Each structure stands twice: as C-alpha cells, then as structure tokens.
Amino acid sequence: MSAEPGLGEDRPDPAAGTQERAQERVEEPARETARGAGEPHGDPGQVLPLRPGDPGRLGPWSVVGRLDPDEGAPAPADGARRGPALVAAASDPGEAAAVLAAHGPDGAPARVVVLGPGPAGDAAARDRFGAAVAELGAGGRIVGASLDGPWPWAATAASDARTARLLARSPVVDGAAGVATRGPAFSPHWVGAPRPVAPAAAAPAAATAPRRDRRPWLLSALLGLLLLAALVLLLTGACQPTAGGPAPQPSSSQHSPQPSPQPSPQPSPGPSPSPGAEPSPGDGDPGPGEEGSPLLLGPGVVGPSFGPGDDTEVLTLEDLPFSFRVPAGWTCERAPISSPVVRYDCTSPDATSGGAVQLQPCPQPCGQQAWWSLQDLLAPGATWFEVDATTVAAEDSAPGREASYRLRMSHLLVAGEREESDLDALDSHLYAEFWSPEDERRAVQGIVNDLRANTP
C-alpha cells in the first residue's frame, strides 16, 4: 500500500521527477563522452591508494588503486534519497561494493566493481548484482565478470563511470537502472557492520596461542600422525603386565586357626538389578563407532569429551549430514536463514548456556584464502589455534557475560562423506560457537568435541 500525503503536505509532482531522470539519462552520456574525449587513453578519475584487505588481482585485471564510486553522479534533487553510502574499501563487511582502478594484460585501464564481504555472503545481494551484470552486459557495457568465489566482480571501460556506479549500487537497489525513490530507507543487515581487523594489522598473539600456523597442511597432518603413533606405542607398553608371580600371602602360623568357611547359599537365577545400577556396555543402544550407531569416534578439539556415563541425547537434525550429542534437556531449533546455509540455535534447559551450529558451502577452490575469509566473516578478531590440518579453535569469554566461557570451532569437511577427508575435495565449512558459565565449560566442550568427531 503506498503512503498518501496528509493534509497540508505538498504532493510530489510525478511528471517533474520523470523529467529529471530523463534529463539525467540524456546529459550523463554526453558528459562522459566529453570527459573521454579529453582523456586519450580512457583513464579513470583520481586513483586513491588501496586499503588493507582490498584484492590485488581480480581475474585478468591487476588492481592499482581505488576510485570514487559516485564519480560523475549528478547532484540529487532536494528530498531525493540516494540510498546507503558506498564505502571504497572492499574488506569492509558493511559496504555494498567498491570501484577499483585496474589494468588488463595489455595495459588497458578499466574500472572493476567488486562486492564487499557483507553482500558477497548475502544470496539476495549476489542475485541483484548478477542481474545488473546481465542487464548491462546485454548492451555491451561489461568487458569481463566473475560471479563465483568470495569476491564477485565485473569490469567496465575506464571512461564508463556511469556503468560502474550502477553496478556498485545494484546490491542495495533492484535493477541496473539504479533510480532512487522516495520513501523510508530500508538497509540490508550488513550495512553498518563493524570492519574486521585485517590479518596483517592484528596484534601479535602470545606464544601459547599463535594466530595462525602457515605450515603446509600435509606436513602438519604427517607430524600429527607420527605423534599419535608414538602415544599409542607408549600406552601399549604401559598396559603390559609386569613379570613375576602373585604377591605372597601372610603366613597362617602367625594367626590362630580359623574355622573352615561354610558354603554360602547360591542366589536364585535371574536376579533383578538393584535400583540405580549402571547398565553394562553391551546393553541398550550401540556406542559411538559401533555398528548401528549414528555416531563416530574421532579427534576432539579441547577439554574432555562425553563419557559412557554422561546423560546425553543424540540429535539428528534436518539438512545436517551428521549426528552429534548434547546434554540431556538441550534443544536445537533451526534458524530462519535461506539455503544453502543451514544453522541451528541451541540452548540448555535453564538458558544459562547455549550456542549455534552452522554448515555452509566453502567457496571454490576451497583453499587457505577461502578458509580465512570465512573465519574473518563469522568470527572477526578471533585468536585461533590449530587443532589439525582442517580444524582451528578459539577460547575466550562470552561478550556481556561475567565469569563466562566461550568455545568456537572452524572446520573444513567433505559434505556427505564419512571417511577421511580428501584435502583436494573439501567443499563445506562447519562453524560451531557455544558458551556457558565458567564452571560449566565441560558441557560445551563435550558438544564441540562431538561435532568434530562426527565430521571427518
């Protein structure tokens, strides 16, 4: 329903607004043609330095600096809404897009529009950007584009500032025309988000908790296997029985003779167990790793895992290709996030502890750079430590909660596979974040350890 002006308010003249937009479409190409005529090589306007986190190369284009996304835009009419401001730094998750100055392999200059991390992780914003690229590309105004990967981008001629401006606005404005309208301004959830700390500018972490280990993954995995084999050999040797006979019994000559014991009556067959007795390991449901069990045995992350006597429940949730355990009474509900991201929010019965489990595709190729981008997007500023070749974790306190504990995990896996992950076939990312009071950390450690054990 459209809002009508109230009594005493001026009604906007639709004909005047149409004339202004028509005049802009007529005058803008003329201004750009005149500007291009004065620049023999079609160079863009003033080139500003890149900021930390800006990409240095996009496809065949080598990025040399940043440009003003509103360069050459006509001044807005009084009362017209231009929409959210566009920030030029491509590493800021709260921006829509950045316009970068670049050169091709032949040295030809170009304007390259790249989405920021916020809209790049929003399916609706990516669709709007892709629709604008298709619409403008049909008119021959796009010289190159890539809509896949963590940095969707599109390139235009260096002198075509208007096309670059329309592409930069497309994540928050429907259609390539980019005509702003009157009315309330509805901003996406990622507009105004805090800028993450760039990896290069992060303060050095303590020696006991390195920021990131950049050793090759295969070398780390090999060292881990060697340490595990040495530990197994050590435990096997410690469990061997010692040589020698049984301990000597005290001599009976030192004590007075005792009467021979009388045989005790045999209990009747099939006695019922006493109340509160623990069932034997062979009773009930099969344990983790046993045939018929949905749970697997695997490595943990930090702290103790759930034991056989812990009161837990097995959760098998829709669209998650694995099961995991939580303490009895915990509940997990699916969050309203569009596919392909699957997220469940969990809480304890008294609501003093909780957390979330999120599974999403890893941008291809799913390598180290893509993994770091997902970590900075989901947990900006976290101090990670390496667990294994495909897992990192971080421990700290929950914001706004005194005497609290928080455990986060970032893990790469192969969706649907239950054997060892092939590092060349990784295609999914699992993020877990759970918190609790300081003295109840064992519960959330058990949940995260169970998630890692069941996602090889």
PDB file of N, CA and C in Angstrom, residues 201-275:
ATOM      1  N   ALA A 201      47.240  -6.414  10.288  1.00  0.00           N
ATOM      2  CA  ALA A 201      47.305  -5.391  11.330  1.00  0.00           C
ATOM      3  C   ALA A 201      47.008  -5.929  12.711  1.00  0.00           C
ATOM      4  N   ALA A 202      46.728  -7.232  12.831  1.00  0.00           N
ATOM      5  CA  ALA A 202      46.381  -7.801  14.131  1.00  0.00           C
ATOM      6  C   ALA A 202      47.588  -7.804  15.038  1.00  0.00           C
ATOM      7  N   ALA A 203      47.350  -7.588  16.320  1.00  0.00           N
ATOM      8  CA  ALA A 203      48.442  -7.582  17.295  1.00  0.00           C
ATOM      9  C   ALA A 203      49.009  -8.983  17.427  1.00  0.00           C
ATOM     10  N   PRO A 204      50.326  -9.135  17.638  1.00  0.00           N
ATOM     11  CA  PRO A 204      50.914 -10.480  17.759  1.00  0.00           C
ATOM     12  C   PRO A 204      50.342 -11.202  18.956  1.00  0.00           C
ATOM     13  N   ALA A 205      49.978 -12.448  18.768  1.00  0.00           N
ATOM     14  CA  ALA A 205      49.379 -13.255  19.834  1.00  0.00           C
ATOM     15  C   ALA A 205      50.466 -13.845  20.705  1.00  0.00           C
ATOM     16  N   ALA A 206      50.063 -14.344  21.870  1.00  0.00           N
ATOM     17  CA  ALA A 206      51.008 -14.963  22.784  1.00  0.00           C
ATOM     18  C   ALA A 206      51.575 -16.229  22.169  1.00  0.00           C
ATOM     19  N   ALA A 207      52.729 -16.653  22.652  1.00  0.00           N
ATOM     20  CA  ALA A 207      53.394 -17.825  22.085  1.00  0.00           C
ATOM     21  C   ALA A 207      52.589 -19.085  22.302  1.00  0.00           C
ATOM     22  N   THR A 208      51.759 -19.141  23.364  1.00  0.00           N
ATOM     23  CA  THR A 208      50.971 -20.337  23.631  1.00  0.00           C
ATOM     24  C   THR A 208      49.736 -20.415  22.780  1.00  0.00           C
ATOM     25  N   ALA A 209      49.339 -19.333  22.086  1.00  0.00           N
ATOM     26  CA  ALA A 209      48.143 -19.350  21.237  1.00  0.00           C
ATOM     27  C   ALA A 209      48.446 -18.581  19.965  1.00  0.00           C
ATOM     28  N   PRO A 210      49.165 -19.192  18.997  1.00  0.00           N
ATOM     29  CA  PRO A 210      49.523 -18.488  17.762  1.00  0.00           C
ATOM     30  C   PRO A 210      48.296 -18.126  16.971  1.00  0.00           C
ATOM     31  N   ARG A 211      48.398 -17.006  16.257  1.00  0.00           N
ATOM     32  CA  ARG A 211      47.275 -16.543  15.430  1.00  0.00           C
ATOM     33  C   ARG A 211      46.914 -17.564  14.357  1.00  0.00           C
ATOM     34  N   ARG A 212      47.865 -17.941  13.563  1.00  0.00           N
ATOM     35  CA  ARG A 212      47.652 -18.959  12.533  1.00  0.00           C
ATOM     36  C   ARG A 212      48.976 -19.647  12.253  1.00  0.00           C
ATOM     37  N   ASP A 213      48.920 -20.943  12.027  1.00  0.00           N
ATOM     38  CA  ASP A 213      50.115 -21.669  11.647  1.00  0.00           C
ATOM     39  C   ASP A 213      50.098 -21.804  10.124  1.00  0.00           C
ATOM     40  N   ARG A 214      51.045 -21.205   9.436  1.00  0.00           N
ATOM     41  CA  ARG A 214      51.044 -21.222   7.985  1.00  0.00           C
ATOM     42  C   ARG A 214      51.871 -22.374   7.414  1.00  0.00           C
ATOM     43  N   ARG A 215      52.202 -23.369   8.222  1.00  0.00           N
ATOM     44  CA  ARG A 215      52.915 -24.520   7.679  1.00  0.00           C
ATOM     45  C   ARG A 215      52.006 -25.252   6.695  1.00  0.00           C
ATOM     46  N   PRO A 216      52.586 -25.969   5.749  1.00  0.00           N
ATOM     47  CA  PRO A 216      51.753 -26.743   4.804  1.00  0.00           C
ATOM     48  C   PRO A 216      50.878 -27.716   5.552  1.00  0.00           C
ATOM     49  N   TRP A 217      49.677 -27.891   5.060  1.00  0.00           N
ATOM     50  CA  TRP A 217      48.703 -28.758   5.732  1.00  0.00           C
ATOM     51  C   TRP A 217      49.188 -30.208   5.790  1.00  0.00           C
ATOM     52  N   LEU A 218      49.748 -30.693   4.705  1.00  0.00           N
ATOM     53  CA  LEU A 218      50.141 -32.095   4.667  1.00  0.00           C
ATOM     54  C   LEU A 218      51.255 -32.369   5.671  1.00  0.00           C
ATOM     55  N   LEU A 219      52.202 -31.424   5.831  1.00  0.00           N
ATOM     56  CA  LEU A 219      53.266 -31.610   6.810  1.00  0.00           C
ATOM     57  C   LEU A 219      52.696 -31.643   8.223  1.00  0.00           C
ATOM     58  N   SER A 220      51.725 -30.754   8.521  1.00  0.00           N
ATOM     59  CA  SER A 220      51.094 -30.759   9.847  1.00  0.00           C
ATOM     60  C   SER A 220      50.375 -32.079  10.109  1.00  0.00           C
ATOM     61  N   ALA A 221      49.663 -32.582   9.092  1.00  0.00           N
ATOM     62  CA  ALA A 221      48.947 -33.855   9.262  1.00  0.00           C
ATOM     63  C   ALA A 221      49.916 -34.999   9.502  1.00  0.00           C
ATOM     64  N   LEU A 222      51.060 -35.016   8.785  1.00  0.00           N
ATOM     65  CA  LEU A 222      52.046 -36.083   8.965  1.00  0.00           C
ATOM     66  C   LEU A 222      52.636 -36.051  10.372  1.00  0.00           C
ATOM     67  N   LEU A 223      52.983 -34.850  10.874  1.00  0.00           N
ATOM     68  CA  LEU A 223      53.516 -34.752  12.227  1.00  0.00           C
ATOM     69  C   LEU A 223      52.503 -35.213  13.265  1.00  0.00           C
ATOM     70  N   GLY A 224      51.221 -34.854  13.043  1.00  0.00           N
ATOM     71  CA  GLY A 224      50.186 -35.297  13.974  1.00  0.00           C
ATOM     72  C   GLY A 224      50.051 -36.809  14.017  1.00  0.00           C
ATOM     73  N   LEU A 225      50.127 -37.470  12.842  1.00  0.00           N
ATOM     74  CA  LEU A 225      50.027 -38.931  12.799  1.00  0.00           C
ATOM     75  C   LEU A 225      51.222 -39.576  13.509  1.00  0.00           C
ATOM     76  N   LEU A 226      52.421 -39.007  13.323  1.00  0.00           N
ATOM     77  CA  LEU A 226      53.594 -39.574  13.998  1.00  0.00           C
ATOM     78  C   LEU A 226      53.471 -39.455  15.519  1.00  0.00           C
ATOM     79  N   LEU A 227      52.997 -38.299  16.012  1.00  0.00           N
ATOM     80  CA  LEU A 227      52.819 -38.141  17.457  1.00  0.00           C
ATOM     81  C   LEU A 227      51.763 -39.098  17.999  1.00  0.00           C
ATOM     82  N   LEU A 228      50.671 -39.291  17.232  1.00  0.00           N
ATOM     83  CA  LEU A 228      49.621 -40.217  17.664  1.00  0.00           C
ATOM     84  C   LEU A 228      50.146 -41.647  17.735  1.00  0.00           C
ATOM     85  N   ALA A 229      50.965 -42.057  16.735  1.00  0.00           N
ATOM     86  CA  ALA A 229      51.516 -43.409  16.753  1.00  0.00           C
ATOM     87  C   ALA A 229      52.449 -43.606  17.947  1.00  0.00           C
ATOM     88  N   ALA A 230      53.270 -42.580  18.257  1.00  0.00           N
ATOM     89  CA  ALA A 230      54.162 -42.698  19.408  1.00  0.00           C
ATOM     90  C   ALA A 230      53.377 -42.819  20.721  1.00  0.00           C
ATOM     91  N   LEU A 231      52.269 -42.058  20.825  1.00  0.00           N
ATOM     92  CA  LEU A 231      51.450 -42.129  22.028  1.00  0.00           C
ATOM     93  C   LEU A 231      50.802 -43.498  22.189  1.00  0.00           C
ATOM     94  N   VAL A 232      50.335 -44.090  21.072  1.00  0.00           N
ATOM     95  CA  VAL A 232      49.729 -45.430  21.138  1.00  0.00           C
ATOM     96  C   VAL A 232      50.746 -46.463  21.591  1.00  0.00           C
ATOM     97  N   LEU A 233      51.980 -46.391  21.051  1.00  0.00           N
ATOM     98  CA  LEU A 233      53.022 -47.335  21.464  1.00  0.00           C
ATOM     99  C   LEU A 233      53.351 -47.172  22.948  1.00  0.00           C
ATOM    100  N   LEU A 234      53.397 -45.916  23.424  1.00  0.00           N
ATOM    101  CA  LEU A 234      53.698 -45.680  24.842  1.00  0.00           C
ATOM    102  C   LEU A 234      52.623 -46.257  25.750  1.00  0.00           C
ATOM    103  N   LEU A 235      51.350 -46.029  25.376  1.00  0.00           N
ATOM    104  CA  LEU A 235      50.252 -46.562  26.198  1.00  0.00           C
ATOM    105  C   LEU A 235      50.207 -48.074  26.152  1.00  0.00           C
ATOM    106  N   THR A 236      50.527 -48.670  24.990  1.00  0.00           N
ATOM    107  CA  THR A 236      50.527 -50.136  24.881  1.00  0.00           C
ATOM    108  C   THR A 236      51.585 -50.749  25.788  1.00  0.00           C
ATOM    109  N   GLY A 237      52.776 -50.116  25.828  1.00  0.00           N
ATOM    110  CA  GLY A 237      53.824 -50.641  26.704  1.00  0.00           C
ATOM    111  C   GLY A 237      53.483 -50.487  28.177  1.00  0.00           C
ATOM    112  N   ALA A 238      52.785 -49.395  28.534  1.00  0.00           N
ATOM    113  CA  ALA A 238      52.447 -49.174  29.934  1.00  0.00           C
ATOM    114  C   ALA A 238      51.395 -50.147  30.441  1.00  0.00           C
ATOM    115  N   CYS A 239      50.562 -50.666  29.503  1.00  0.00           N
ATOM    116  CA  CYS A 239      49.482 -51.576  29.921  1.00  0.00           C
ATOM    117  C   CYS A 239      49.920 -53.035  29.993  1.00  0.00           C
ATOM    118  N   GLN A 240      51.162 -53.387  29.622  1.00  0.00           N
ATOM    119  CA  GLN A 240      51.618 -54.770  29.690  1.00  0.00           C
ATOM    120  C   GLN A 240      51.768 -55.194  31.156  1.00  0.00           C
ATOM    121  N   PRO A 241      51.378 -56.454  31.511  1.00  0.00           N
ATOM    122  CA  PRO A 241      51.529 -56.920  32.911  1.00  0.00           C
ATOM    123  C   PRO A 241      53.003 -57.096  33.268  1.00  0.00           C
ATOM    124  N   THR A 242      53.367 -56.802  34.510  1.00  0.00           N
ATOM    125  CA  THR A 242      54.739 -56.949  34.978  1.00  0.00           C
ATOM    126  C   THR A 242      55.056 -58.406  35.252  1.00  0.00           C
ATOM    127  N   ALA A 243      56.339 -58.789  35.052  1.00  0.00           N
ATOM    128  CA  ALA A 243      56.757 -60.174  35.271  1.00  0.00           C
ATOM    129  C   ALA A 243      56.781 -60.491  36.774  1.00  0.00           C
ATOM    130  N   GLY A 244      56.660 -61.805  37.079  1.00  0.00           N
ATOM    131  CA  GLY A 244      56.707 -62.243  38.479  1.00  0.00           C
ATOM    132  C   GLY A 244      55.405 -62.896  38.891  1.00  0.00           C
ATOM    133  N   GLY A 245      55.412 -63.594  39.970  1.00  0.00           N
ATOM    134  CA  GLY A 245      54.239 -64.304  40.439  1.00  0.00           C
ATOM    135  C   GLY A 245      53.359 -63.418  41.269  1.00  0.00           C
ATOM    136  N   PRO A 246      52.302 -64.006  41.843  1.00  0.00           N
ATOM    137  CA  PRO A 246      51.399 -63.220  42.684  1.00  0.00           C
ATOM    138  C   PRO A 246      52.054 -62.803  43.983  1.00  0.00           C
ATOM    139  N   ALA A 247      51.517 -61.769  44.597  1.00  0.00           N
ATOM    140  CA  ALA A 247      52.077 -61.268  45.851  1.00  0.00           C
ATOM    141  C   ALA A 247      51.990 -62.350  46.921  1.00  0.00           C
ATOM    142  N   PRO A 248      53.001 -62.492  47.766  1.00  0.00           N
ATOM    143  CA  PRO A 248      52.968 -63.544  48.812  1.00  0.00           C
ATOM    144  C   PRO A 248      51.886 -63.265  49.842  1.00  0.00           C
ATOM    145  N   GLN A 249      51.248 -64.314  50.295  1.00  0.00           N
ATOM    146  CA  GLN A 249      50.205 -64.228  51.306  1.00  0.00           C
ATOM    147  C   GLN A 249      50.840 -64.327  52.692  1.00  0.00           C
ATOM    148  N   PRO A 250      50.272 -63.672  53.684  1.00  0.00           N
ATOM    149  CA  PRO A 250      50.831 -63.791  55.049  1.00  0.00           C
ATOM    150  C   PRO A 250      50.750 -65.213  55.574  1.00  0.00           C
ATOM    151  N   SER A 251      51.758 -65.592  56.378  1.00  0.00           N
ATOM    152  CA  SER A 251      51.832 -66.957  56.906  1.00  0.00           C
ATOM    153  C   SER A 251      50.689 -67.208  57.891  1.00  0.00           C
ATOM    154  N   SER A 252      50.089 -68.410  57.767  1.00  0.00           N
ATOM    155  CA  SER A 252      48.962 -68.752  58.653  1.00  0.00           C
ATOM    156  C   SER A 252      49.423 -69.125  60.052  1.00  0.00           C
ATOM    157  N   SER A 253      50.753 -69.393  60.200  1.00  0.00           N
ATOM    158  CA  SER A 253      51.231 -69.791  61.535  1.00  0.00           C
ATOM    159  C   SER A 253      51.215 -68.646  62.519  1.00  0.00           C
ATOM    160  N   GLN A 254      51.112 -67.428  62.038  1.00  0.00           N
ATOM    161  CA  GLN A 254      51.108 -66.283  62.915  1.00  0.00           C
ATOM    162  C   GLN A 254      49.726 -65.971  63.458  1.00  0.00           C
ATOM    163  N   HIS A 255      48.732 -66.665  63.007  1.00  0.00           N
ATOM    164  CA  HIS A 255      47.369 -66.384  63.430  1.00  0.00           C
ATOM    165  C   HIS A 255      46.763 -67.642  64.021  1.00  0.00           C
ATOM    166  N   SER A 256      45.744 -67.435  64.801  1.00  0.00           N
ATOM    167  CA  SER A 256      45.047 -68.577  65.379  1.00  0.00           C
ATOM    168  C   SER A 256      44.257 -69.283  64.313  1.00  0.00           C
ATOM    169  N   PRO A 257      44.078 -70.587  64.445  1.00  0.00           N
ATOM    170  CA  PRO A 257      43.325 -71.318  63.414  1.00  0.00           C
ATOM    171  C   PRO A 257      41.909 -70.785  63.297  1.00  0.00           C
ATOM    172  N   GLN A 258      41.472 -70.683  62.063  1.00  0.00           N
ATOM    173  CA  GLN A 258      40.129 -70.218  61.780  1.00  0.00           C
ATOM    174  C   GLN A 258      39.273 -71.384  61.345  1.00  0.00           C
ATOM    175  N   PRO A 259      38.004 -71.376  61.725  1.00  0.00           N
ATOM    176  CA  PRO A 259      37.138 -72.477  61.268  1.00  0.00           C
ATOM    177  C   PRO A 259      36.974 -72.423  59.754  1.00  0.00           C
ATOM    178  N   SER A 260      36.804 -73.582  59.187  1.00  0.00           N
ATOM    179  CA  SER A 260      36.637 -73.650  57.724  1.00  0.00           C
ATOM    180  C   SER A 260      35.341 -72.951  57.343  1.00  0.00           C
ATOM    181  N   PRO A 261      35.376 -72.178  56.274  1.00  0.00           N
ATOM    182  CA  PRO A 261      34.165 -71.445  55.890  1.00  0.00           C
ATOM    183  C   PRO A 261      33.078 -72.373  55.383  1.00  0.00           C
ATOM    184  N   GLN A 262      31.859 -72.035  55.736  1.00  0.00           N
ATOM    185  CA  GLN A 262      30.724 -72.799  55.277  1.00  0.00           C
ATOM    186  C   GLN A 262      30.291 -72.272  53.907  1.00  0.00           C
ATOM    187  N   PRO A 263      29.882 -73.160  53.021  1.00  0.00           N
ATOM    188  CA  PRO A 263      29.432 -72.687  51.691  1.00  0.00           C
ATOM    189  C   PRO A 263      28.198 -71.814  51.829  1.00  0.00           C
ATOM    190  N   SER A 264      28.237 -70.656  51.142  1.00  0.00           N
ATOM    191  CA  SER A 264      27.094 -69.741  51.191  1.00  0.00           C
ATOM    192  C   SER A 264      26.025 -70.197  50.210  1.00  0.00           C
ATOM    193  N   PRO A 265      24.763 -69.948  50.525  1.00  0.00           N
ATOM    194  CA  PRO A 265      23.687 -70.369  49.608  1.00  0.00           C
ATOM    195  C   PRO A 265      23.798 -69.631  48.283  1.00  0.00           C
ATOM    196  N   GLN A 266      23.537 -70.345  47.197  1.00  0.00           N
ATOM    197  CA  GLN A 266      23.585 -69.761  45.859  1.00  0.00           C
ATOM    198  C   GLN A 266      22.331 -68.942  45.591  1.00  0.00           C
ATOM    199  N   PRO A 267      22.480 -67.740  44.985  1.00  0.00           N
ATOM    200  CA  PRO A 267      21.277 -66.947  44.673  1.00  0.00           C
ATOM    201  C   PRO A 267      20.463 -67.590  43.576  1.00  0.00           C
ATOM    202  N   SER A 268      19.202 -67.284  43.605  1.00  0.00           N
ATOM    203  CA  SER A 268      18.308 -67.829  42.579  1.00  0.00           C
ATOM    204  C   SER A 268      18.665 -67.230  41.228  1.00  0.00           C
ATOM    205  N   PRO A 269      18.476 -68.012  40.141  1.00  0.00           N
ATOM    206  CA  PRO A 269      18.855 -67.497  38.802  1.00  0.00           C
ATOM    207  C   PRO A 269      18.017 -66.296  38.413  1.00  0.00           C
ATOM    208  N   GLY A 270      18.642 -65.408  37.629  1.00  0.00           N
ATOM    209  CA  GLY A 270      17.932 -64.251  37.070  1.00  0.00           C
ATOM    210  C   GLY A 270      17.589 -63.183  38.075  1.00  0.00           C
ATOM    211  N   PRO A 271      18.519 -62.723  38.937  1.00  0.00           N
ATOM    212  CA  PRO A 271      18.140 -61.661  39.892  1.00  0.00           C
ATOM    213  C   PRO A 271      17.957 -60.340  39.158  1.00  0.00           C
ATOM    214  N   SER A 272      17.075 -59.508  39.670  1.00  0.00           N
ATOM    215  CA  SER A 272      16.826 -58.191  39.074  1.00  0.00           C
ATOM    216  C   SER A 272      17.887 -57.224  39.552  1.00  0.00           C
ATOM    217  N   PRO A 273      18.332 -56.303  38.707  1.00  0.00           N
ATOM    218  CA  PRO A 273      19.377 -55.347  39.129  1.00  0.00           C
ATOM    219  C   PRO A 273      18.849 -54.406  40.199  1.00  0.00           C
ATOM    220  N   SER A 274      19.775 -53.963  41.033  1.00  0.00           N
ATOM    221  CA  SER A 274      19.388 -53.041  42.095  1.00  0.00           C
ATOM    222  C   SER A 274      19.068 -51.681  41.507  1.00  0.00           C
ATOM    223  N   PRO A 275      18.214 -50.895  42.191  1.00  0.00           N
ATOM    224  CA  PRO A 275      17.863 -49.562  41.651  1.00  0.00           C
ATOM    225  C   PRO A 275      19.105 -48.688  41.527  1.00  0.00           C
TER     226      PRO A 275
END
